[in-house]
Amino acid sequence: MENHPIDEETPLLLDAQKKKITAKSTPLPKLQIYILMILQLCEPIAYFSIYPYINRLVSELDITGGDIRKVGYYAGLIESLYYATEAVTVLQWSRASDHLGRKPILLFGLAGTALSMLCFGLSRTFWGLVISRCICGMLNGNVGVMKSALGELTDSSNRAEGFALLPMVWSLGSTLGPLMGGSLARPHERFPRVFSGEFWKEYPYFLPCAVSAGCVFVSFMVALLCFQETLTKRPVRRYSSDTITPDQMDQPLPLRQLLVFPVLISVSNYVSLAFLDMMLFSLVPLFMTMPPEIGGMGTSQVVIGYALGVQGAINGVVQVAFFAKVIRRFGERRIFLISMGTFPCMFALFPIMSMISKNNGPRWIVWTLLATILLLMIVMITGYGCVFMYVTASAPNRRSLGATNGLSQTTVSIFRAIGPALATSMFSFSVEKDLLGGYAVYLVLFVCSCLAIPLAMLLPEQVWEEKN
């Protein structure tokens, strides 16, 4: 055996080699992670299934007084209420999971999601829709809890593979959701032989809501029977009131002690990504729905559902096949910067499409540019996996992982609540007041997306060192 000299660098090198070997040898607990992904699938299905038909539903309820230019105000409000109410409760659900465990909170959230979707499908007034959407967001504390559970099922050596599944599952949900909403809405018109009764005419959007609720119920049963608790609790030994032992340091921390730089900068970038993403995703179906004479495309909810569904399916395949590989090749920070760099490009394409559609109709070049936006969205979504790893590693200790994810999700939910209403309202306001030819909304969003890039550059090259 070759003898190596011992110097001041030897322990560091040995430690690095040891970590490298460990990183290669840690397997993923696949069954538990797959169950967790089934639960994660419920949120995007419940959220995105209303997008293909929400604009038509608002116009049918005669909320706008017949002025189609105002549809964006009310549709955006309904879309935003989910995250507005989620923002009020998600931190408390996440902190509760640090004490009670992940599984009971997950089960409660699934039950609330199923109930609210059924209520939404049976609502035929604006306030009925509002209350149903608020219930959905208020009772769904799962999003932060699931990320905490995933963080506990993985470690630094296999986290890229684990968190690569989150964008994939979100994409699958954003595929199935619009497909359900677009294909199953108004079944008495599309499938008159099966759904010809008066009930389906009175409640034309109940079927997609019922199918979504059914998916959530199946997930509830899978979690109840098969999911194992991931939170491990250690006993606290107290030697005196002034002494903090290593055991105590493994207990959940007060909220104020979570506000450290790694948490703040990670959460800020998560907020930036989600805020711009929600505004973009709200604009796409609105732009496709609005008639060409005001700069839209005039497509049906079925076409919108298929377009968003195909995009989500492609995105899911790309995330699973390439995310972990590109992260290991280029690093989390570089991929996140590329992700944020797609926003200015996408927002710049909207006024070009709008001008062409307004003057010449939605010709092939408009569809080509729309396809370009949908493909760039796939690149953009890779940023979620990156920022999730930064947030998970930024937690001061493992028993505060739920609170850290809850804090991040609360902040993100606030901006996700603002995003759809803000974007669609700016669209309607720009068109109604003819600001910059109706394109003022795109200029504002382009500037905002450019300002988000310097914030992304504050992230370190490597994710924060984990506190075990």
Tab-separated table of C-alpha atoms in Angstrom:
chain	number	residue	atom	x	y	z
A	1	MET	CA	0.000	0.000	0.000
A	2	GLU	CA	1.303	3.429	-0.948
A	3	ASN	CA	2.137	5.694	1.996
A	4	HIS	CA	0.823	9.256	1.856
A	5	PRO	CA	2.412	12.083	3.840
A	6	ILE	CA	0.368	13.514	6.681
A	7	ASP	CA	0.027	17.293	6.741
A	8	GLU	CA	-2.458	19.962	7.841
A	9	GLU	CA	-4.772	19.184	4.890
A	10	THR	CA	-5.081	15.451	5.481
A	11	PRO	CA	-8.200	15.444	7.768
A	12	LEU	CA	-10.094	17.693	5.359
A	13	LEU	CA	-9.274	15.507	2.402
A	14	LEU	CA	-10.220	12.341	4.218
A	15	ASP	CA	-13.455	13.897	5.381
A	16	ALA	CA	-14.312	14.996	1.845
A	17	GLN	CA	-13.576	11.507	0.523
A	18	LYS	CA	-15.706	9.962	3.237
A	19	LYS	CA	-18.639	12.226	2.360
A	20	LYS	CA	-18.239	11.442	-1.310
A	21	ILE	CA	-18.346	7.698	-0.638
A	22	THR	CA	-21.365	8.109	1.636
A	23	ALA	CA	-23.170	10.178	-0.991
A	24	LYS	CA	-22.912	7.304	-3.444
A	25	SER	CA	-24.154	4.655	-1.033
A	26	THR	CA	-27.378	6.123	0.387
A	27	PRO	CA	-30.443	4.554	-1.260
A	28	LEU	CA	-33.787	6.318	-1.490
A	29	PRO	CA	-36.700	4.827	0.497
A	30	LYS	CA	-38.636	4.489	-2.723
A	31	LEU	CA	-41.953	3.133	-1.444
A	32	GLN	CA	-42.472	5.931	1.079
A	33	ILE	CA	-41.359	8.588	-1.396
A	34	TYR	CA	-43.724	7.256	-4.061
A	35	ILE	CA	-46.599	7.356	-1.575
A	36	LEU	CA	-45.638	10.924	-0.697
A	37	MET	CA	-45.658	11.835	-4.389
A	38	ILE	CA	-49.185	10.436	-4.724
A	39	LEU	CA	-50.244	12.806	-1.958
A	40	GLN	CA	-48.390	15.696	-3.568
A	41	LEU	CA	-50.305	15.046	-6.787
A	42	CYS	CA	-53.574	16.141	-5.175
A	43	GLU	CA	-52.738	19.839	-4.795
A	44	PRO	CA	-52.022	20.665	-8.460
A	45	ILE	CA	-55.020	18.596	-9.572
A	46	ALA	CA	-57.319	20.496	-7.208
A	47	TYR	CA	-55.786	23.851	-8.083
A	48	PHE	CA	-55.344	23.639	-11.859
A	49	SER	CA	-58.511	21.742	-12.761
A	50	ILE	CA	-60.560	24.958	-12.663
A	51	TYR	CA	-58.288	26.923	-15.027
A	52	PRO	CA	-59.743	25.774	-18.375
A	53	TYR	CA	-63.309	26.768	-17.443
A	54	ILE	CA	-63.058	29.422	-14.724
A	55	ASN	CA	-63.215	32.329	-17.169
A	56	ARG	CA	-66.323	30.927	-18.866
A	57	LEU	CA	-67.898	30.123	-15.498
A	58	VAL	CA	-67.421	33.722	-14.366
A	59	SER	CA	-69.020	35.041	-17.557
A	60	GLU	CA	-71.964	32.633	-17.202
A	61	LEU	CA	-72.711	33.830	-13.672
A	62	ASP	CA	-73.207	37.344	-15.084
A	63	ILE	CA	-70.850	38.849	-12.511
A	64	THR	CA	-69.343	41.268	-15.028
A	65	GLY	CA	-72.643	42.647	-16.324
A	66	GLY	CA	-71.910	41.327	-19.792
A	67	ASP	CA	-68.538	43.109	-20.142
A	68	ILE	CA	-66.111	40.360	-21.143
A	69	ARG	CA	-63.149	42.670	-20.553
A	70	LYS	CA	-63.802	42.454	-16.801
A	71	VAL	CA	-63.708	38.658	-16.582
A	72	GLY	CA	-60.050	38.778	-15.566
A	73	TYR	CA	-60.817	40.687	-12.364
A	74	TYR	CA	-63.161	38.063	-10.939
A	75	ALA	CA	-61.444	34.974	-12.339
A	76	GLY	CA	-58.135	36.147	-10.893
A	77	LEU	CA	-59.761	36.739	-7.506
A	78	ILE	CA	-61.167	33.202	-7.382
A	79	GLU	CA	-57.815	31.756	-8.460
A	80	SER	CA	-55.977	33.762	-5.810
A	81	LEU	CA	-58.237	32.952	-2.872
A	82	TYR	CA	-56.838	29.423	-2.614
A	83	TYR	CA	-53.373	30.696	-1.807
A	84	ALA	CA	-54.617	33.641	0.235
A	85	THR	CA	-56.343	31.364	2.726
A	86	GLU	CA	-53.525	28.815	2.562
A	87	ALA	CA	-51.126	31.569	3.596
A	88	VAL	CA	-53.129	32.145	6.783
A	89	THR	CA	-52.955	28.526	7.968
A	90	VAL	CA	-50.043	26.692	6.317
A	91	LEU	CA	-47.436	27.804	8.864
A	92	GLN	CA	-49.594	26.579	11.728
A	93	TRP	CA	-50.182	23.228	10.024
A	94	SER	CA	-46.439	22.849	9.400
A	95	ARG	CA	-45.505	23.770	12.962
A	96	ALA	CA	-48.180	21.395	14.253
A	97	SER	CA	-46.577	18.624	12.206
A	98	ASP	CA	-43.269	19.258	14.032
A	99	HIS	CA	-45.079	18.242	17.242
A	100	LEU	CA	-47.897	15.886	16.172
A	101	GLY	CA	-46.212	14.196	13.223
A	102	ARG	CA	-46.514	14.543	9.464
A	103	LYS	CA	-49.112	11.835	8.815
A	104	PRO	CA	-52.120	13.188	10.771
A	105	ILE	CA	-51.730	16.646	9.228
A	106	LEU	CA	-51.454	15.147	5.751
A	107	LEU	CA	-54.650	13.156	6.256
A	108	PHE	CA	-56.558	16.173	7.508
A	109	GLY	CA	-55.421	18.246	4.525
A	110	LEU	CA	-56.509	15.596	2.041
A	111	ALA	CA	-59.967	15.384	3.600
A	112	GLY	CA	-60.337	19.170	3.424
A	113	THR	CA	-59.289	19.274	-0.229
A	114	ALA	CA	-61.839	16.618	-1.263
A	115	LEU	CA	-64.669	18.343	0.597
A	116	SER	CA	-63.935	21.765	-0.876
A	117	MET	CA	-63.776	20.475	-4.455
A	118	LEU	CA	-67.245	18.969	-4.130
A	119	CYS	CA	-68.540	22.265	-2.750
A	120	PHE	CA	-66.969	24.185	-5.648
A	121	GLY	CA	-68.721	21.991	-8.208
A	122	LEU	CA	-72.081	22.578	-6.544
A	123	SER	CA	-71.678	26.372	-6.333
A	124	ARG	CA	-73.749	28.484	-8.716
A	125	THR	CA	-73.099	31.910	-7.203
A	126	PHE	CA	-69.966	34.003	-7.039
A	127	TRP	CA	-69.872	33.863	-3.246
A	128	GLY	CA	-70.355	30.110	-3.311
A	129	LEU	CA	-67.241	29.819	-5.444
A	130	VAL	CA	-65.372	32.163	-3.131
A	131	ILE	CA	-66.256	30.241	0.038
A	132	SER	CA	-65.439	26.867	-1.539
A	133	ARG	CA	-62.052	28.068	-2.690
A	134	CYS	CA	-61.293	29.538	0.722
A	135	ILE	CA	-62.118	26.220	2.402
A	136	CYS	CA	-59.780	24.432	-0.012
A	137	GLY	CA	-56.849	26.674	0.851
A	138	MET	CA	-57.580	26.905	4.572
A	139	LEU	CA	-57.781	23.159	5.200
A	140	ASN	CA	-54.869	22.206	2.957
A	141	GLY	CA	-51.716	22.344	5.046
A	142	ASN	CA	-50.093	19.563	3.076
A	143	VAL	CA	-47.748	21.447	0.815
A	144	GLY	CA	-45.241	22.459	3.508
A	145	VAL	CA	-45.662	19.213	5.449
A	146	MET	CA	-44.925	17.056	2.389
A	147	LYS	CA	-41.681	18.906	1.699
A	148	SER	CA	-40.693	18.392	5.331
A	149	ALA	CA	-41.435	14.670	5.077
A	150	LEU	CA	-39.434	14.447	1.855
A	151	GLY	CA	-36.534	16.225	3.548
A	152	GLU	CA	-36.634	13.622	6.321
A	153	LEU	CA	-36.731	10.742	3.840
A	154	THR	CA	-33.622	12.012	2.016
A	155	ASP	CA	-30.178	13.325	2.883
A	156	SER	CA	-27.604	15.488	1.139
A	157	SER	CA	-26.337	12.552	-0.934
A	158	ASN	CA	-29.662	11.672	-2.593
A	159	ARG	CA	-31.721	14.839	-2.225
A	160	ALA	CA	-31.376	15.834	-5.889
A	161	GLU	CA	-33.051	12.581	-6.957
A	162	GLY	CA	-35.762	12.960	-4.316
A	163	PHE	CA	-36.588	16.587	-4.993
A	164	ALA	CA	-36.510	16.020	-8.756
A	165	LEU	CA	-39.805	14.213	-8.261
A	166	LEU	CA	-41.583	17.287	-6.875
A	167	PRO	CA	-41.609	19.279	-10.143
A	168	MET	CA	-42.438	16.070	-11.995
A	169	VAL	CA	-45.452	15.378	-9.799
A	170	TRP	CA	-46.510	19.021	-9.949
A	171	SER	CA	-46.287	18.796	-13.737
A	172	LEU	CA	-48.307	15.591	-13.773
A	173	GLY	CA	-50.939	17.265	-11.625
A	174	SER	CA	-50.909	20.357	-13.803
A	175	THR	CA	-51.425	17.980	-16.742
A	176	LEU	CA	-54.258	15.945	-15.258
A	177	GLY	CA	-55.950	18.960	-13.687
A	178	PRO	CA	-56.485	20.966	-16.892
A	179	LEU	CA	-57.348	17.795	-18.811
A	180	MET	CA	-60.037	16.986	-16.258
A	181	GLY	CA	-61.333	20.523	-16.204
A	182	GLY	CA	-61.315	20.997	-19.954
A	183	SER	CA	-62.589	17.532	-20.934
A	184	LEU	CA	-65.209	16.977	-18.235
A	185	ALA	CA	-66.696	20.470	-17.950
A	186	ARG	CA	-70.264	20.822	-19.284
A	187	PRO	CA	-70.656	17.054	-19.843
A	188	HIS	CA	-74.290	17.464	-20.940
A	189	GLU	CA	-72.961	19.140	-24.098
A	190	ARG	CA	-69.968	16.885	-24.746
A	191	PHE	CA	-71.478	13.547	-23.655
A	192	PRO	CA	-75.265	14.020	-23.943
A	193	ARG	CA	-76.060	10.291	-23.967
A	194	VAL	CA	-74.543	9.768	-20.529
A	195	PHE	CA	-75.047	13.151	-18.852
A	196	SER	CA	-78.425	14.301	-20.109
A	197	GLY	CA	-80.216	14.928	-16.820
A	198	GLU	CA	-81.212	18.304	-15.411
A	199	PHE	CA	-78.597	17.997	-12.675
A	200	TRP	CA	-75.729	18.265	-15.183
A	201	LYS	CA	-77.338	21.282	-16.829
A	202	GLU	CA	-77.778	22.976	-13.466
A	203	TYR	CA	-74.254	22.092	-12.295
A	204	PRO	CA	-72.198	21.860	-15.518
A	205	TYR	CA	-68.842	21.929	-13.720
A	206	PHE	CA	-69.551	19.388	-10.987
A	207	LEU	CA	-68.107	16.409	-12.892
A	208	PRO	CA	-64.469	17.646	-13.053
A	209	CYS	CA	-64.700	18.651	-9.396
A	210	ALA	CA	-66.095	15.234	-8.426
A	211	VAL	CA	-63.358	13.410	-10.320
A	212	SER	CA	-60.715	15.594	-8.639
A	213	ALA	CA	-62.264	14.853	-5.238
A	214	GLY	CA	-62.225	11.138	-6.082
A	215	CYS	CA	-58.495	11.275	-6.796
A	216	VAL	CA	-57.933	12.973	-3.449
A	217	PHE	CA	-60.002	10.326	-1.655
A	218	VAL	CA	-57.892	7.531	-3.168
A	219	SER	CA	-54.759	9.345	-1.975
A	220	PHE	CA	-56.289	9.655	1.488
A	221	MET	CA	-56.779	5.889	1.701
A	222	VAL	CA	-53.240	5.197	0.460
A	223	ALA	CA	-51.807	7.534	3.100
A	224	LEU	CA	-53.994	6.104	5.850
A	225	LEU	CA	-53.031	2.502	5.151
A	226	CYS	CA	-49.483	2.659	3.822
A	227	PHE	CA	-47.632	5.855	4.742
A	228	GLN	CA	-45.250	5.641	7.699
A	229	GLU	CA	-44.537	8.561	9.990
A	230	THR	CA	-41.233	10.267	9.105
A	231	LEU	CA	-40.845	12.515	12.163
A	232	THR	CA	-38.608	10.989	14.815
A	233	LYS	CA	-38.746	12.483	18.285
A	234	ARG	CA	-35.862	12.367	20.704
A	235	PRO	CA	-36.206	12.744	24.468
A	236	VAL	CA	-35.180	16.028	26.055
A	237	ARG	CA	-32.793	15.866	29.005
A	238	ARG	CA	-32.800	19.028	31.087
A	239	TYR	CA	-29.853	19.504	33.436
A	240	SER	CA	-30.783	23.037	34.492
A	241	SER	CA	-32.872	25.930	33.299
A	242	ASP	CA	-29.806	27.722	31.949
A	243	THR	CA	-28.237	24.777	30.146
A	244	ILE	CA	-28.976	23.868	26.527
A	245	THR	CA	-27.972	20.284	25.752
A	246	PRO	CA	-27.491	18.747	22.302
A	247	ASP	CA	-30.773	16.924	22.829
A	248	GLN	CA	-32.615	20.209	23.365
A	249	MET	CA	-31.058	21.628	20.227
A	250	ASP	CA	-32.886	18.887	18.318
A	251	GLN	CA	-36.264	20.297	19.376
A	252	PRO	CA	-38.474	22.673	17.316
A	253	LEU	CA	-37.236	26.250	17.541
A	254	PRO	CA	-39.320	29.399	18.115
A	255	LEU	CA	-40.302	31.226	14.950
A	256	ARG	CA	-37.973	34.179	15.565
A	257	GLN	CA	-34.945	31.847	15.602
A	258	LEU	CA	-35.768	30.689	12.086
A	259	LEU	CA	-35.160	34.165	10.646
A	260	VAL	CA	-31.497	33.615	9.773
A	261	PHE	CA	-29.794	34.596	6.519
A	262	PRO	CA	-29.861	31.153	4.808
A	263	VAL	CA	-33.600	30.827	5.468
A	264	LEU	CA	-34.391	34.397	4.426
A	265	ILE	CA	-32.470	34.347	1.150
A	266	SER	CA	-33.746	30.873	0.214
A	267	VAL	CA	-37.348	31.804	0.951
A	268	SER	CA	-37.002	35.120	-0.907
A	269	ASN	CA	-35.946	33.329	-4.077
A	270	TYR	CA	-38.717	30.767	-3.682
A	271	VAL	CA	-41.187	33.667	-3.415
A	272	SER	CA	-39.731	35.357	-6.485
A	273	LEU	CA	-39.993	32.207	-8.591
A	274	ALA	CA	-43.511	31.305	-7.463
A	275	PHE	CA	-44.848	34.865	-7.812
A	276	LEU	CA	-43.702	35.212	-11.402
A	277	ASP	CA	-44.781	31.662	-12.231
A	278	MET	CA	-48.324	32.197	-10.943
A	279	MET	CA	-48.725	35.438	-12.880
A	280	LEU	CA	-47.464	33.733	-16.020
A	281	PHE	CA	-49.692	30.687	-15.596
A	282	SER	CA	-52.731	32.901	-15.020
A	283	LEU	CA	-52.055	34.914	-18.159
A	284	VAL	CA	-51.728	31.927	-20.498
A	285	PRO	CA	-55.357	30.638	-20.267
A	286	LEU	CA	-56.719	34.190	-20.077
A	287	PHE	CA	-54.783	35.172	-23.211
A	288	MET	CA	-56.032	32.041	-24.977
A	289	THR	CA	-59.650	32.695	-23.938
A	290	MET	CA	-59.956	36.385	-24.839
A	291	PRO	CA	-61.175	37.165	-28.396
A	292	PRO	CA	-58.650	38.207	-31.079
A	293	GLU	CA	-60.099	41.719	-31.353
A	294	ILE	CA	-58.696	42.565	-27.904
A	295	GLY	CA	-55.441	40.722	-28.504
A	296	GLY	CA	-56.304	37.178	-27.421
A	297	MET	CA	-56.675	33.892	-29.269
A	298	GLY	CA	-60.364	33.037	-28.769
A	299	THR	CA	-59.824	29.322	-28.053
A	300	SER	CA	-62.172	26.989	-26.160
A	301	GLN	CA	-61.655	25.501	-22.710
A	302	VAL	CA	-61.035	22.089	-24.296
A	303	VAL	CA	-58.117	23.401	-26.359
A	304	ILE	CA	-56.734	25.235	-23.312
A	305	GLY	CA	-56.940	22.048	-21.252
A	306	TYR	CA	-55.142	20.005	-23.900
A	307	ALA	CA	-52.428	22.637	-24.399
A	308	LEU	CA	-51.678	22.934	-20.698
A	309	GLY	CA	-51.972	19.187	-20.267
A	310	VAL	CA	-49.472	18.338	-23.003
A	311	GLN	CA	-47.067	20.922	-21.651
A	312	GLY	CA	-47.334	19.427	-18.175
A	313	ALA	CA	-46.780	15.895	-19.471
A	314	ILE	CA	-43.622	16.875	-21.354
A	315	ASN	CA	-42.404	18.788	-18.335
A	316	GLY	CA	-42.862	15.769	-16.066
A	317	VAL	CA	-40.791	13.543	-18.345
A	318	VAL	CA	-38.033	16.157	-18.630
A	319	GLN	CA	-37.830	16.705	-14.862
A	320	VAL	CA	-37.509	13.002	-14.069
A	321	ALA	CA	-35.061	12.255	-16.868
A	322	PHE	CA	-32.719	15.223	-16.585
A	323	PHE	CA	-33.125	17.232	-13.365
A	324	ALA	CA	-30.780	15.244	-11.110
A	325	LYS	CA	-28.221	14.913	-13.912
A	326	VAL	CA	-28.054	18.627	-14.736
A	327	ILE	CA	-27.929	19.524	-11.034
A	328	ARG	CA	-24.907	17.285	-10.518
A	329	ARG	CA	-23.286	18.623	-13.686
A	330	PHE	CA	-23.933	22.369	-13.319
A	331	GLY	CA	-24.996	22.915	-9.703
A	332	GLU	CA	-28.165	24.243	-8.099
A	333	ARG	CA	-27.317	27.941	-8.375
A	334	ARG	CA	-26.537	27.923	-12.097
A	335	ILE	CA	-29.691	26.004	-12.988
A	336	PHE	CA	-31.771	28.324	-10.818
A	337	LEU	CA	-30.323	31.381	-12.582
A	338	ILE	CA	-31.167	29.864	-15.966
A	339	SER	CA	-34.679	29.173	-14.700
A	340	MET	CA	-35.195	32.787	-13.627
A	341	GLY	CA	-33.735	34.009	-16.909
A	342	THR	CA	-36.610	32.484	-18.872
A	343	PHE	CA	-39.193	34.895	-17.415
A	344	PRO	CA	-38.112	38.039	-19.322
A	345	CYS	CA	-38.094	36.033	-22.553
A	346	MET	CA	-41.605	34.664	-21.986
A	347	PHE	CA	-43.177	37.968	-20.966
A	348	ALA	CA	-41.577	39.640	-23.996
A	349	LEU	CA	-43.322	37.193	-26.348
A	350	PHE	CA	-46.857	38.026	-25.176
A	351	PRO	CA	-47.172	41.482	-26.805
A	352	ILE	CA	-45.767	40.069	-30.051
A	353	MET	CA	-48.422	37.339	-30.086
A	354	SER	CA	-51.116	39.828	-29.123
A	355	MET	CA	-50.267	42.257	-31.914
A	356	ILE	CA	-50.250	39.504	-34.526
A	357	SER	CA	-53.534	38.047	-33.284
A	358	LYS	CA	-55.224	41.452	-33.096
A	359	ASN	CA	-54.220	42.390	-36.636
A	360	ASN	CA	-54.261	39.043	-38.444
A	361	GLY	CA	-56.013	36.562	-36.159
A	362	PRO	CA	-54.443	33.646	-34.266
A	363	ARG	CA	-52.363	32.331	-37.145
A	364	TRP	CA	-49.712	29.620	-37.015
A	365	ILE	CA	-47.007	32.008	-35.870
A	366	VAL	CA	-49.049	32.861	-32.767
A	367	TRP	CA	-49.369	29.185	-31.942
A	368	THR	CA	-45.648	28.723	-32.546
A	369	LEU	CA	-44.793	31.521	-30.133
A	370	LEU	CA	-47.244	30.121	-27.570
A	371	ALA	CA	-45.557	26.716	-27.891
A	372	THR	CA	-42.221	28.463	-27.298
A	373	ILE	CA	-43.565	29.939	-24.050
A	374	LEU	CA	-44.850	26.543	-22.919
A	375	LEU	CA	-41.450	24.976	-23.625
A	376	LEU	CA	-39.611	27.741	-21.773
A	377	MET	CA	-41.918	27.076	-18.827
A	378	ILE	CA	-40.399	23.602	-18.628
A	379	VAL	CA	-36.954	25.142	-18.180
A	380	MET	CA	-38.377	27.589	-15.646
A	381	ILE	CA	-39.929	24.852	-13.504
A	382	THR	CA	-36.524	23.265	-12.883
A	383	GLY	CA	-35.916	26.203	-10.560
A	384	TYR	CA	-38.404	24.753	-8.055
A	385	GLY	CA	-36.333	21.651	-7.398
A	386	CYS	CA	-33.265	23.834	-6.876
A	387	VAL	CA	-34.863	26.256	-4.464
A	388	PHE	CA	-36.543	23.422	-2.522
A	389	MET	CA	-33.092	22.023	-1.784
A	390	TYR	CA	-31.859	25.426	-0.612
A	391	VAL	CA	-34.878	25.836	1.693
A	392	THR	CA	-34.578	22.316	3.123
A	393	ALA	CA	-30.860	22.673	3.850
A	394	SER	CA	-31.349	26.142	5.401
A	395	ALA	CA	-33.368	24.813	8.380
A	396	PRO	CA	-31.492	25.519	11.668
A	397	ASN	CA	-32.093	21.901	12.751
A	398	ARG	CA	-34.029	18.886	11.528
A	399	ARG	CA	-36.851	19.253	14.088
A	400	SER	CA	-37.498	22.765	12.742
A	401	LEU	CA	-37.792	21.569	9.168
A	402	GLY	CA	-41.582	21.716	9.277
A	403	ALA	CA	-41.569	25.271	10.619
A	404	THR	CA	-39.003	26.318	8.002
A	405	ASN	CA	-41.070	24.861	5.178
A	406	GLY	CA	-44.194	26.325	6.746
A	407	LEU	CA	-42.609	29.768	6.867
A	408	SER	CA	-41.520	29.503	3.234
A	409	GLN	CA	-44.909	28.220	2.120
A	410	THR	CA	-46.762	30.923	4.049
A	411	THR	CA	-44.748	33.642	2.368
A	412	VAL	CA	-45.051	31.997	-1.027
A	413	SER	CA	-48.795	31.495	-0.598
A	414	ILE	CA	-49.260	35.212	0.068
A	415	PHE	CA	-47.580	36.104	-3.194
A	416	ARG	CA	-49.270	33.254	-5.058
A	417	ALA	CA	-52.556	34.707	-3.842
A	418	ILE	CA	-51.597	38.133	-5.132
A	419	GLY	CA	-50.118	36.879	-8.399
A	420	PRO	CA	-53.138	35.590	-10.370
A	421	ALA	CA	-55.429	38.443	-9.309
A	422	LEU	CA	-52.723	41.006	-10.016
A	423	ALA	CA	-51.790	39.619	-13.430
A	424	THR	CA	-55.332	39.108	-14.695
A	425	SER	CA	-56.470	42.452	-13.291
A	426	MET	CA	-53.564	44.227	-14.976
A	427	PHE	CA	-54.502	42.464	-18.208
A	428	SER	CA	-58.113	43.623	-17.974
A	429	PHE	CA	-57.095	47.133	-16.900
A	430	SER	CA	-54.563	47.434	-19.728
A	431	VAL	CA	-57.144	46.349	-22.310
A	432	GLU	CA	-59.999	48.376	-20.839
A	433	LYS	CA	-57.963	51.600	-20.595
A	434	ASP	CA	-55.893	50.848	-23.725
A	435	LEU	CA	-52.641	51.453	-21.812
A	436	LEU	CA	-49.706	51.189	-24.209
A	437	GLY	CA	-52.109	49.686	-26.706
A	438	GLY	CA	-53.291	47.162	-24.097
A	439	TYR	CA	-49.778	45.822	-23.539
A	440	ALA	CA	-48.851	47.632	-20.296
A	441	VAL	CA	-49.270	44.427	-18.282
A	442	TYR	CA	-46.491	42.732	-20.229
A	443	LEU	CA	-44.091	45.627	-19.727
A	444	VAL	CA	-44.661	45.602	-15.963
A	445	LEU	CA	-44.099	41.856	-15.726
A	446	PHE	CA	-41.013	42.029	-17.931
A	447	VAL	CA	-39.433	44.612	-15.601
A	448	CYS	CA	-40.343	42.581	-12.495
A	449	SER	CA	-38.776	39.447	-13.953
A	450	CYS	CA	-35.552	41.304	-14.721
A	451	LEU	CA	-35.354	42.552	-11.128
A	452	ALA	CA	-35.633	38.993	-9.805
A	453	ILE	CA	-32.349	37.869	-11.363
A	454	PRO	CA	-30.023	39.863	-9.014
A	455	LEU	CA	-31.819	38.295	-6.046
A	456	ALA	CA	-31.098	34.832	-7.443
A	457	MET	CA	-27.423	35.708	-7.698
A	458	LEU	CA	-27.250	36.038	-3.888
A	459	LEU	CA	-27.629	32.279	-3.470
A	460	PRO	CA	-24.338	30.470	-2.717
A	461	GLU	CA	-22.722	28.124	-5.213
A	462	GLN	CA	-23.424	25.180	-2.893
A	463	VAL	CA	-26.536	24.651	-0.799
A	464	TRP	CA	-26.314	25.518	2.874
A	465	GLU	CA	-24.589	23.072	5.197
A	466	GLU	CA	-27.248	20.971	6.855
A	467	LYS	CA	-27.752	21.022	10.629
A	468	ASN	CA	-28.381	17.437	11.723
